[in-house]
Short mmCIF file of N, CA and C in Angstrom, two decimals:
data_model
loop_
_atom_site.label_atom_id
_atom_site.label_comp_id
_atom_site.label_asym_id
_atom_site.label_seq_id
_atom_site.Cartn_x
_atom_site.Cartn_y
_atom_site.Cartn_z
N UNK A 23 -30.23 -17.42 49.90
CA UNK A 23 -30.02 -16.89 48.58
C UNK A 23 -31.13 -17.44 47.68
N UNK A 24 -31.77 -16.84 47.18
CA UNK A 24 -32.59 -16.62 45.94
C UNK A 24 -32.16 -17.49 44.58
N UNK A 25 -32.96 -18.31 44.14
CA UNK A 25 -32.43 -19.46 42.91
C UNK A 25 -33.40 -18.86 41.82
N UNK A 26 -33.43 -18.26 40.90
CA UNK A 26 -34.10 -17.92 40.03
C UNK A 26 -34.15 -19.31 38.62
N UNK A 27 -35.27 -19.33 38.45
CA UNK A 27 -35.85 -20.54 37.28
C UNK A 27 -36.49 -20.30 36.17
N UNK A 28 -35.68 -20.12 35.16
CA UNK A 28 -36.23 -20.36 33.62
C UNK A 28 -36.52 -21.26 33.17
N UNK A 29 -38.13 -21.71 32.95
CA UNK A 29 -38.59 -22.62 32.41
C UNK A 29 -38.11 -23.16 30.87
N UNK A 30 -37.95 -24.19 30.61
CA UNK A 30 -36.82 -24.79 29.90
C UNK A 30 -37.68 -24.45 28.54
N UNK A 31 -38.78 -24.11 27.92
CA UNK A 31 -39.55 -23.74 26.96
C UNK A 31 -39.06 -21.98 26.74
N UNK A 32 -38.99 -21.13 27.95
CA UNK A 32 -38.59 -19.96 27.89
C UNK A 32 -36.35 -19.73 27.36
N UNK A 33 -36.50 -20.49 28.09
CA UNK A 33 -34.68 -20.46 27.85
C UNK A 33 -34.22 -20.75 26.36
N UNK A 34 -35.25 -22.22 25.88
CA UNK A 34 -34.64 -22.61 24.61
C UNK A 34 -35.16 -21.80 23.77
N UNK A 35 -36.73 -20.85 23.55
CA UNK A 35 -36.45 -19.91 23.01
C UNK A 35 -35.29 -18.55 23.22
N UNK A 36 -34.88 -18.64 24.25
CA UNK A 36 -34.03 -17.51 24.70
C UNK A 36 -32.68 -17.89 23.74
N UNK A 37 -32.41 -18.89 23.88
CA UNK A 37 -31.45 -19.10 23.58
C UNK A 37 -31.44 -19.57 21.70
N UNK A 38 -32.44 -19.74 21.45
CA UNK A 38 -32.49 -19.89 19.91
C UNK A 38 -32.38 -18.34 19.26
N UNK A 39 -32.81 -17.26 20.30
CA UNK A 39 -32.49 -15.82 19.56
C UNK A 39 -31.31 -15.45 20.13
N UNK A 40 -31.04 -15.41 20.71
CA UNK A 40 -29.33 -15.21 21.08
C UNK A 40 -28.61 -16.08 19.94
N UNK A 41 -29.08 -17.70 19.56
CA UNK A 41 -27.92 -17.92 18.36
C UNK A 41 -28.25 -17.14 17.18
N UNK A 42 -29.82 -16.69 16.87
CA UNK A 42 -29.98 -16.33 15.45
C UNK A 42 -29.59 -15.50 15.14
N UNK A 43 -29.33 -14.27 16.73
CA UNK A 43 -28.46 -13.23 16.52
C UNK A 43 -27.19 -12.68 16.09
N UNK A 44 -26.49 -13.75 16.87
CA UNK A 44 -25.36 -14.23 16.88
C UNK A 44 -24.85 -14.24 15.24
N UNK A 45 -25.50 -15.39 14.69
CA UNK A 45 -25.30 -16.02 13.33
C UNK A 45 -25.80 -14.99 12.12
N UNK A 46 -26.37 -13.52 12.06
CA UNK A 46 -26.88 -12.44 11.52
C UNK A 46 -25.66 -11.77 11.71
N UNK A 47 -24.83 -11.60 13.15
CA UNK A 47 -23.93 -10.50 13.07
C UNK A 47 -22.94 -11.00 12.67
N UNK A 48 -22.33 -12.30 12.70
CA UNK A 48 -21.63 -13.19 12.02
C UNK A 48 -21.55 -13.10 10.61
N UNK A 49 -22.35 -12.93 10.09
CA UNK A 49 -22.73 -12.87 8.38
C UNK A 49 -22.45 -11.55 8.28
N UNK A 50 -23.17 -10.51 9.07
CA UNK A 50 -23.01 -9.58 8.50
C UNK A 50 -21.52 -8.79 8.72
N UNK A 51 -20.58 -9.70 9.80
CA UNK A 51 -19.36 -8.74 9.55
C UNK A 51 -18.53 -9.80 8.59
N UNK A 52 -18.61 -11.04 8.47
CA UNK A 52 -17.93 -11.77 7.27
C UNK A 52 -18.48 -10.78 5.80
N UNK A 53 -19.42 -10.05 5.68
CA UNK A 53 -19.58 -9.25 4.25
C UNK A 53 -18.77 -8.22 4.58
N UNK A 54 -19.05 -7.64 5.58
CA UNK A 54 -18.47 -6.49 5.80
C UNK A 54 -16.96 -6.33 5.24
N UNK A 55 -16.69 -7.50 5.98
CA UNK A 55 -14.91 -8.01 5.58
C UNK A 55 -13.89 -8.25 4.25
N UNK A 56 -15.13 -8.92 3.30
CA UNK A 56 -15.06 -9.13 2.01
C UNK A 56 -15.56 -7.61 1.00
N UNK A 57 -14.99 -6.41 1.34
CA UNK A 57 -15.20 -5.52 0.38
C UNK A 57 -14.09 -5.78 -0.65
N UNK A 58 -14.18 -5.83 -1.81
CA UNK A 58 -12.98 -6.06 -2.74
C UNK A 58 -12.29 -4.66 -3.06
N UNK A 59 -11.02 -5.21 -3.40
CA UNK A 59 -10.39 -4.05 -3.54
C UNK A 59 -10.97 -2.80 -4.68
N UNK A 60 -11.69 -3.35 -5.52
CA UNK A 60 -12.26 -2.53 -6.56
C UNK A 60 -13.48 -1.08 -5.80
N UNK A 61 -13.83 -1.76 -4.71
CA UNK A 61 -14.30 -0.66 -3.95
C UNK A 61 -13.47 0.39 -3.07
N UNK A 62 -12.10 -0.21 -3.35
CA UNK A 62 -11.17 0.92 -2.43
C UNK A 62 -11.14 2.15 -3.52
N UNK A 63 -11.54 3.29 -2.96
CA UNK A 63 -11.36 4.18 -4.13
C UNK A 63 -9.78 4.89 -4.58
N UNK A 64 -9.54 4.88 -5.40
CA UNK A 64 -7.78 5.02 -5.80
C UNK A 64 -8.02 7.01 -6.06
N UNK A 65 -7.12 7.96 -5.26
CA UNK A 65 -6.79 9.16 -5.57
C UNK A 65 -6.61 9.06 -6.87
N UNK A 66 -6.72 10.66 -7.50
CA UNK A 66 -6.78 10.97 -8.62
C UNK A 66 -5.23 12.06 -8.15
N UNK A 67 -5.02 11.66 -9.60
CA UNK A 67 -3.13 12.37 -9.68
C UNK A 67 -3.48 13.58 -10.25
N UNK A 68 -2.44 14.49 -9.81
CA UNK A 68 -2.25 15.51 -10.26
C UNK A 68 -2.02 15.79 -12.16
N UNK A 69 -2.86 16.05 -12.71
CA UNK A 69 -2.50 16.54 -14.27
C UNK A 69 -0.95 16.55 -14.57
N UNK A 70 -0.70 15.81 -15.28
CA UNK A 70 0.68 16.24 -15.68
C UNK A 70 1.89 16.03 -14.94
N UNK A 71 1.77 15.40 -13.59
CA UNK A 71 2.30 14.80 -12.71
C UNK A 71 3.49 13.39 -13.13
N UNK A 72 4.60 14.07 -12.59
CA UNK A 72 5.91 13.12 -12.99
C UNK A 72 6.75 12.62 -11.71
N UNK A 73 7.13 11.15 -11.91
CA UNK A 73 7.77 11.33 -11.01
C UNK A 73 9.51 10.32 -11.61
N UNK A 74 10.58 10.59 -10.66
CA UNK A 74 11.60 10.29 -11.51
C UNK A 74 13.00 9.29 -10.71
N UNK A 75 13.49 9.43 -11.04
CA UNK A 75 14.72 8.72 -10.04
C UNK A 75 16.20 9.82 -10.27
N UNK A 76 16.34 10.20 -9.49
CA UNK A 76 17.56 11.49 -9.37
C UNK A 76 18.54 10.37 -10.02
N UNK A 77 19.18 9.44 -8.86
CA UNK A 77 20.02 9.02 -8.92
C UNK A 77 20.22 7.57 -8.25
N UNK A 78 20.37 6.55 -8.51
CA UNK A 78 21.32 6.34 -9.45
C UNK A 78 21.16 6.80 -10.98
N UNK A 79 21.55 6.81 -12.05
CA UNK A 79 21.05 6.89 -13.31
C UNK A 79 21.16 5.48 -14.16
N UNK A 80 20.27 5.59 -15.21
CA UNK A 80 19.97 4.18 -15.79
C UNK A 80 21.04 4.05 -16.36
N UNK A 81 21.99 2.27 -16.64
CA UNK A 81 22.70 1.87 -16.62
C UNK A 81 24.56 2.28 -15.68
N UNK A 82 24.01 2.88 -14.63
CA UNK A 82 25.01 3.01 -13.82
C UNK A 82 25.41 1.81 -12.98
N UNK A 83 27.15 1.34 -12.46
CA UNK A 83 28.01 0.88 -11.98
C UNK A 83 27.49 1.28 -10.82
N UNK A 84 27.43 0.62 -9.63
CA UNK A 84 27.56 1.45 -8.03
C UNK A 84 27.70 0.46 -7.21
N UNK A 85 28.44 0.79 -6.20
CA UNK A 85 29.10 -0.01 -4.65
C UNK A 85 27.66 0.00 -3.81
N UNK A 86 27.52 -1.03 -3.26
CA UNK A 86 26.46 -1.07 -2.32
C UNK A 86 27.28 -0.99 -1.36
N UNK A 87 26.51 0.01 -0.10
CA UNK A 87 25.52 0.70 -0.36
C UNK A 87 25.42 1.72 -1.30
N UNK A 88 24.13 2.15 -1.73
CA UNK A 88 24.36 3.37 -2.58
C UNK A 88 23.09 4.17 -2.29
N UNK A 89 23.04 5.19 -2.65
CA UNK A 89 22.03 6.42 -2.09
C UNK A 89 21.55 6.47 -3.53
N UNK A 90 19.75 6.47 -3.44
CA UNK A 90 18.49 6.79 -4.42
C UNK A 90 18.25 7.91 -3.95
N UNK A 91 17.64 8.53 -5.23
CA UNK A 91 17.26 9.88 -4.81
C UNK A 91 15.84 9.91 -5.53
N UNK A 92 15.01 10.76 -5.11
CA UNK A 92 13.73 10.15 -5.59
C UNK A 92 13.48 11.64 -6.49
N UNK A 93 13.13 12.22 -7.64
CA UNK A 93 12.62 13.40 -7.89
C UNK A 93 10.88 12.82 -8.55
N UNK A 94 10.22 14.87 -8.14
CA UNK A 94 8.62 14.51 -8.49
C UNK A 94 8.75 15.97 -8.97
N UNK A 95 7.92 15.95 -10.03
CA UNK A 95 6.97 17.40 -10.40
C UNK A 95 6.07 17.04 -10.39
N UNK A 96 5.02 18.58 -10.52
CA UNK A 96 3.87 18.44 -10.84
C UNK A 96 2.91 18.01 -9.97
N UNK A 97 3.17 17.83 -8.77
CA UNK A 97 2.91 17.44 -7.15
C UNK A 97 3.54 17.43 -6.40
N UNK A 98 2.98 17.58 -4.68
CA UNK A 98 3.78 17.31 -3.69
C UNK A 98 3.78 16.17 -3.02
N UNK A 99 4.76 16.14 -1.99
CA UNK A 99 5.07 14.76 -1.19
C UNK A 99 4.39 15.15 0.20
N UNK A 100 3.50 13.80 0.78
CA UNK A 100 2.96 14.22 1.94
C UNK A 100 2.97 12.49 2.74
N UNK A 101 3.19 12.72 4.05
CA UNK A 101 3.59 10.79 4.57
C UNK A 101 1.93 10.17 4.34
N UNK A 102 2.44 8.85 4.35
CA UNK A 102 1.13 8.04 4.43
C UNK A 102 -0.27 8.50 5.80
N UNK A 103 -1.24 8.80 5.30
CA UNK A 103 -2.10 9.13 6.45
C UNK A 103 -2.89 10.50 6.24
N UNK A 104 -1.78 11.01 5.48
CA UNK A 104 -2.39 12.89 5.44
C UNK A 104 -2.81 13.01 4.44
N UNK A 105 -4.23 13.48 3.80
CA UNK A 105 -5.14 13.13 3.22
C UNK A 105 -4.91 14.91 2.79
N UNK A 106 -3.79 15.10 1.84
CA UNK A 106 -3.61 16.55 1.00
C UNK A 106 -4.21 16.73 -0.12
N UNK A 107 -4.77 17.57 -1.30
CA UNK A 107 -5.12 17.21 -2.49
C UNK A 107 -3.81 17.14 -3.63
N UNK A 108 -3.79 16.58 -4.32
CA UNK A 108 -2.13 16.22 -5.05
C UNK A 108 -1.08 15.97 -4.78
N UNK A 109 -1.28 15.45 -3.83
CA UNK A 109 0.21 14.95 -3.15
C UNK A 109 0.20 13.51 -2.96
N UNK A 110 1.52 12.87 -2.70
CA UNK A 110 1.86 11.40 -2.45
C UNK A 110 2.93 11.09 -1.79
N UNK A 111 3.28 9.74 -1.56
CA UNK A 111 4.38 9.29 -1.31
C UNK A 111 5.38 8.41 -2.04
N UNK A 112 6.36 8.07 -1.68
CA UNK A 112 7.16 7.34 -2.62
C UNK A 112 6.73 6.16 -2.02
N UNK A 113 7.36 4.74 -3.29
CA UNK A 113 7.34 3.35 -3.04
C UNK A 113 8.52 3.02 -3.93
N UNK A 114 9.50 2.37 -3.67
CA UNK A 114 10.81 2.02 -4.91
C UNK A 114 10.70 0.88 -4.60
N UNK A 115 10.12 0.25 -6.32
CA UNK A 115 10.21 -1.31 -6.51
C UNK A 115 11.57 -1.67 -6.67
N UNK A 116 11.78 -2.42 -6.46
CA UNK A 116 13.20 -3.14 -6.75
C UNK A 116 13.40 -4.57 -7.36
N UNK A 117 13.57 -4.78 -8.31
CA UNK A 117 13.53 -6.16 -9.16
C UNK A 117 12.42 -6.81 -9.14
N UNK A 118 11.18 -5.74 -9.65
CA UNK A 118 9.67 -6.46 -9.36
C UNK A 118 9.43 -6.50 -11.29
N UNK A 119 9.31 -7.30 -11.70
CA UNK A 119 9.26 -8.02 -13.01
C UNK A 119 7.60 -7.37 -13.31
N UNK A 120 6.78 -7.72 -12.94
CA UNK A 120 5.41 -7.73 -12.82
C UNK A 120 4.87 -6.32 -12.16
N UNK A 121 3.84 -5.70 -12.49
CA UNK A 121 3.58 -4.75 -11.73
C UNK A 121 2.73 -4.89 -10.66
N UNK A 122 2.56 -4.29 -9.72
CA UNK A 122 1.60 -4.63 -8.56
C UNK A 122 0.20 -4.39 -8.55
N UNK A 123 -0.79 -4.75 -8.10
CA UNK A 123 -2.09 -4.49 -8.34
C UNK A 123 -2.09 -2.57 -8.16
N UNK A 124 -3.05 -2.16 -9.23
CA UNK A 124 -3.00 -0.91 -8.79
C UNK A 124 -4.11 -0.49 -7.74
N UNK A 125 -5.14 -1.50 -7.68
CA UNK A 125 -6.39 -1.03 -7.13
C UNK A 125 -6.71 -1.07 -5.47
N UNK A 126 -5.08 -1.71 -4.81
CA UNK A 126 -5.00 -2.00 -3.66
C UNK A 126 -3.58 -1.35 -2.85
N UNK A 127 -4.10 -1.48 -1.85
CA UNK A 127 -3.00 -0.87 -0.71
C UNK A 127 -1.53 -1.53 -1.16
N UNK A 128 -0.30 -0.98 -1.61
CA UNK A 128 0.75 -1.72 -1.61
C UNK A 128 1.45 -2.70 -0.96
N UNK A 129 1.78 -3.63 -1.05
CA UNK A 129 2.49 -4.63 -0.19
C UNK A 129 4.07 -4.10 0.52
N UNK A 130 3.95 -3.78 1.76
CA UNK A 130 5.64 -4.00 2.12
C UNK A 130 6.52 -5.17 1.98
N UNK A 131 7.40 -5.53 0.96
CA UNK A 131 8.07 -6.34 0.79
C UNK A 131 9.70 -5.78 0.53
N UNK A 132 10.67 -6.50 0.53
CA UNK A 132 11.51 -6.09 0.28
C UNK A 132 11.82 -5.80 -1.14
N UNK A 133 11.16 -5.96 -2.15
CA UNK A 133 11.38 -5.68 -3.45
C UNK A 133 9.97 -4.41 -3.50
N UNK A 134 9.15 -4.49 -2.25
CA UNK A 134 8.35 -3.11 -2.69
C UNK A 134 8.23 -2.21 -1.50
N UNK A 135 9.39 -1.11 -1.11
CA UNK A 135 10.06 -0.68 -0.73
C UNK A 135 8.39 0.58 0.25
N UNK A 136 8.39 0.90 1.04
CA UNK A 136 7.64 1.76 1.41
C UNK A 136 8.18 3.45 2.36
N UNK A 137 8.10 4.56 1.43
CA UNK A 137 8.32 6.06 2.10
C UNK A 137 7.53 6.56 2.83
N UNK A 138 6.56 5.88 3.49
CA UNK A 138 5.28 6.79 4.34
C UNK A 138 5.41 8.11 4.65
N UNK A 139 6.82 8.17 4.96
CA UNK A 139 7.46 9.82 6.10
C UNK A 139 7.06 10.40 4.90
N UNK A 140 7.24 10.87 4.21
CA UNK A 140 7.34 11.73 3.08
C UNK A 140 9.05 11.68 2.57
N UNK A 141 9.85 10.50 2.48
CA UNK A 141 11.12 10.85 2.44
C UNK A 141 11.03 10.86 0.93
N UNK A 142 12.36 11.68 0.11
CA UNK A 142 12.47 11.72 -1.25
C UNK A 142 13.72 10.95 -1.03
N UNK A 143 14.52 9.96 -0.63
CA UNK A 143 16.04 9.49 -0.95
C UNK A 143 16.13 8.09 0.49
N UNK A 144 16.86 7.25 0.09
CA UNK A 144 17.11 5.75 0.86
C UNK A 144 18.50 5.94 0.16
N UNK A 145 19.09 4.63 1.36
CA UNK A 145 20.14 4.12 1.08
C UNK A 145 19.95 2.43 1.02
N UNK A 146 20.23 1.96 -0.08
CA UNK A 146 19.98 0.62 -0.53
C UNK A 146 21.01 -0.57 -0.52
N UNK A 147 20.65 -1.05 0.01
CA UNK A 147 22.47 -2.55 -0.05
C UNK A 147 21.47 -3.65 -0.84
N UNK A 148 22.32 -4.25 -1.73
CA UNK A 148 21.88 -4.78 -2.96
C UNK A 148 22.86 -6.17 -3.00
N UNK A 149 22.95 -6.85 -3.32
CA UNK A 149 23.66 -8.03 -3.91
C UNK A 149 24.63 -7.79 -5.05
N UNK A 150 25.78 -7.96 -5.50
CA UNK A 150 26.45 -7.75 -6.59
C UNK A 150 25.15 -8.56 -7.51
N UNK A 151 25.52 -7.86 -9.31
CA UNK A 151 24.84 -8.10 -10.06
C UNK A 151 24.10 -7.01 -10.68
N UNK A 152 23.02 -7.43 -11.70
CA UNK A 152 22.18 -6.24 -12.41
C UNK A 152 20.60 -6.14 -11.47
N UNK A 153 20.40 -5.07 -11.73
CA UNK A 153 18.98 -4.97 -10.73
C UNK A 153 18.43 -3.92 -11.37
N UNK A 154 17.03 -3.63 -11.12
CA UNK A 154 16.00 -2.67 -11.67
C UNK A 154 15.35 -1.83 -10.23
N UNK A 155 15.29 -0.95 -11.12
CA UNK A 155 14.33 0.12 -9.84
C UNK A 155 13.49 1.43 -10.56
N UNK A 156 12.39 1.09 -9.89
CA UNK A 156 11.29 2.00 -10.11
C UNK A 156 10.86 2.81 -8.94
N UNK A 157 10.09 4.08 -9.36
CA UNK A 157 9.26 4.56 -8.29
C UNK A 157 7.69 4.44 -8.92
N UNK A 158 6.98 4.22 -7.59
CA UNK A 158 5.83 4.45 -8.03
C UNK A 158 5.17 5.28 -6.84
N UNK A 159 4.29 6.27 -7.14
CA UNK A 159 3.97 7.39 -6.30
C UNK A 159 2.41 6.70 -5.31
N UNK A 160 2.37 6.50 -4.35
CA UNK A 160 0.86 5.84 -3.70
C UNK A 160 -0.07 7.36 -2.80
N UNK A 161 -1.07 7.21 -2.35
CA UNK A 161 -2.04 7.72 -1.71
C UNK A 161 -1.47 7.69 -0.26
N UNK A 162 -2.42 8.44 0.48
CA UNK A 162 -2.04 8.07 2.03
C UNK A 162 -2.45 6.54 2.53
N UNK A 163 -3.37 5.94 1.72
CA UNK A 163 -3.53 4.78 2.26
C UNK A 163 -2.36 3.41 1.49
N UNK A 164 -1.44 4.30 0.55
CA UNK A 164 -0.59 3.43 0.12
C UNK A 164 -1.03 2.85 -1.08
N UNK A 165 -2.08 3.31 -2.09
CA UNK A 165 -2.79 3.15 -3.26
C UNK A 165 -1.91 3.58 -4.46
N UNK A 166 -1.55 3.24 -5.55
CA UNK A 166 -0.81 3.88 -6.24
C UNK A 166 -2.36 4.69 -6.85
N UNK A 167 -2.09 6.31 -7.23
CA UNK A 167 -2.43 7.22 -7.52
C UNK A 167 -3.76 6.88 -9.07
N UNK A 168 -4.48 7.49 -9.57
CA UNK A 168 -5.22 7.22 -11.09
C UNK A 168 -5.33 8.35 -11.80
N UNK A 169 -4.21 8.26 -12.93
CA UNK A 169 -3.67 7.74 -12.92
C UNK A 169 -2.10 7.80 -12.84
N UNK A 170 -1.37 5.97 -12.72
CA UNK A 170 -0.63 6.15 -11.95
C UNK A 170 0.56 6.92 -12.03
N UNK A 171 1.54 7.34 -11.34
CA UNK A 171 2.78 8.18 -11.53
C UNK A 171 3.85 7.34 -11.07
N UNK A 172 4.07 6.72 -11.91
CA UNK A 172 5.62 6.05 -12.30
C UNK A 172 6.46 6.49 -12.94
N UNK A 173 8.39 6.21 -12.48
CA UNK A 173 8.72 6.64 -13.40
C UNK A 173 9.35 5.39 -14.03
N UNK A 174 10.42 5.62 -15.08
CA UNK A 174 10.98 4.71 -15.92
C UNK A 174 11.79 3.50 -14.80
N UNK A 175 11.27 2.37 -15.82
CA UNK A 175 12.17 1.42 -14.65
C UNK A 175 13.58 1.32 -15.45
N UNK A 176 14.91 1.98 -14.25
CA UNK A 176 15.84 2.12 -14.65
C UNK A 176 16.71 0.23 -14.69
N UNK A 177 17.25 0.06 -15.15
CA UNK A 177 18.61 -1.27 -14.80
C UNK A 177 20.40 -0.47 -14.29
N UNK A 178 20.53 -1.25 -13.23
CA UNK A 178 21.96 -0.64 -12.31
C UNK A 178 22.42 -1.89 -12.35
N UNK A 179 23.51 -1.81 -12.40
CA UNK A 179 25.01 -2.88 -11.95
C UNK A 179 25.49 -2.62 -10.92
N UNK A 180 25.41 -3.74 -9.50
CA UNK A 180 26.04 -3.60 -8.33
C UNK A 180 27.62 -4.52 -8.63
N UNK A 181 28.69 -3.57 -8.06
CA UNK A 181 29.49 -4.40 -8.06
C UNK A 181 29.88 -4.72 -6.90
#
């Protein structure tokens, strides 16, 4: 068998461009990585575009579980992914005090509720007590819309 020999002047350059390479594509996908959200571009909403809460209604009593109903004009509903012109999906905040960044993909949390399917209505189990709920309408990538289509944040009493 055959021993092949790289002279140790040839290798350590070999090997000084293999790291410099290395350390270039390194950099360049750590930038890559760091695009800020301000470069995510946010859909543009439909003119005149509303969106609402059927039901429960603001200051309503209700047994958990209880059924939301989501209403929209002025656009359609399409699931996360499908890239329609004026259309969206639902997101129902639930006791979110603060609003969420608008310029970024929404967070799934349990207070920020995610419809990808295109559904208009959930069924919600809640804690006895007072609670708030909003909709806010997002993009296929889960962006809330520019600008955005919220509706009123209602207050409910679970008993």
């Amino acid at each position: 068998m055959a021993a092949f020999v790289i002279p140790s002047t040839v290798s350590g350059e070999i090997m000084k461009s293999l790291f410099s390479g290395a350390v270039v594509a390194s950099v360049l996908l750590s930038a890559s990585m760091l695009v800020s959200a301000a470069d995510i571009p946010r859909t543009a909403s439909a003119a005149g575009a509303e969106v609402y809460i059927i039901s429960p209604k603001d200051g309503e009593t209700v047994t958990s579980p209880f059924k939301v109903q989501f209403g929209l004009k002025g656009m359609g509903v399409a699931p996360a992914g499908v890239d329609v012109p004026e259309t969206g999906h639902h997101h129902l905040l639930i006791d979110v005090k603060d609003q969420p960044a608008m310029d970024a993909p929404l967070p799934m949390t349990d207070n920020i509720r995610h419809f990808g399917k295109g559904q208009t209505e959930t069924e919600v189990n809640l804690p006895p007590g007072q609670h708030t709920l909003q909709l806010l309408v997002g993009d296929k990538s889960h962006i809330p819309l520019n600008p955005s289509v919220e509706s009123k944040k209602i207050t409910i009493n679970v008993k």
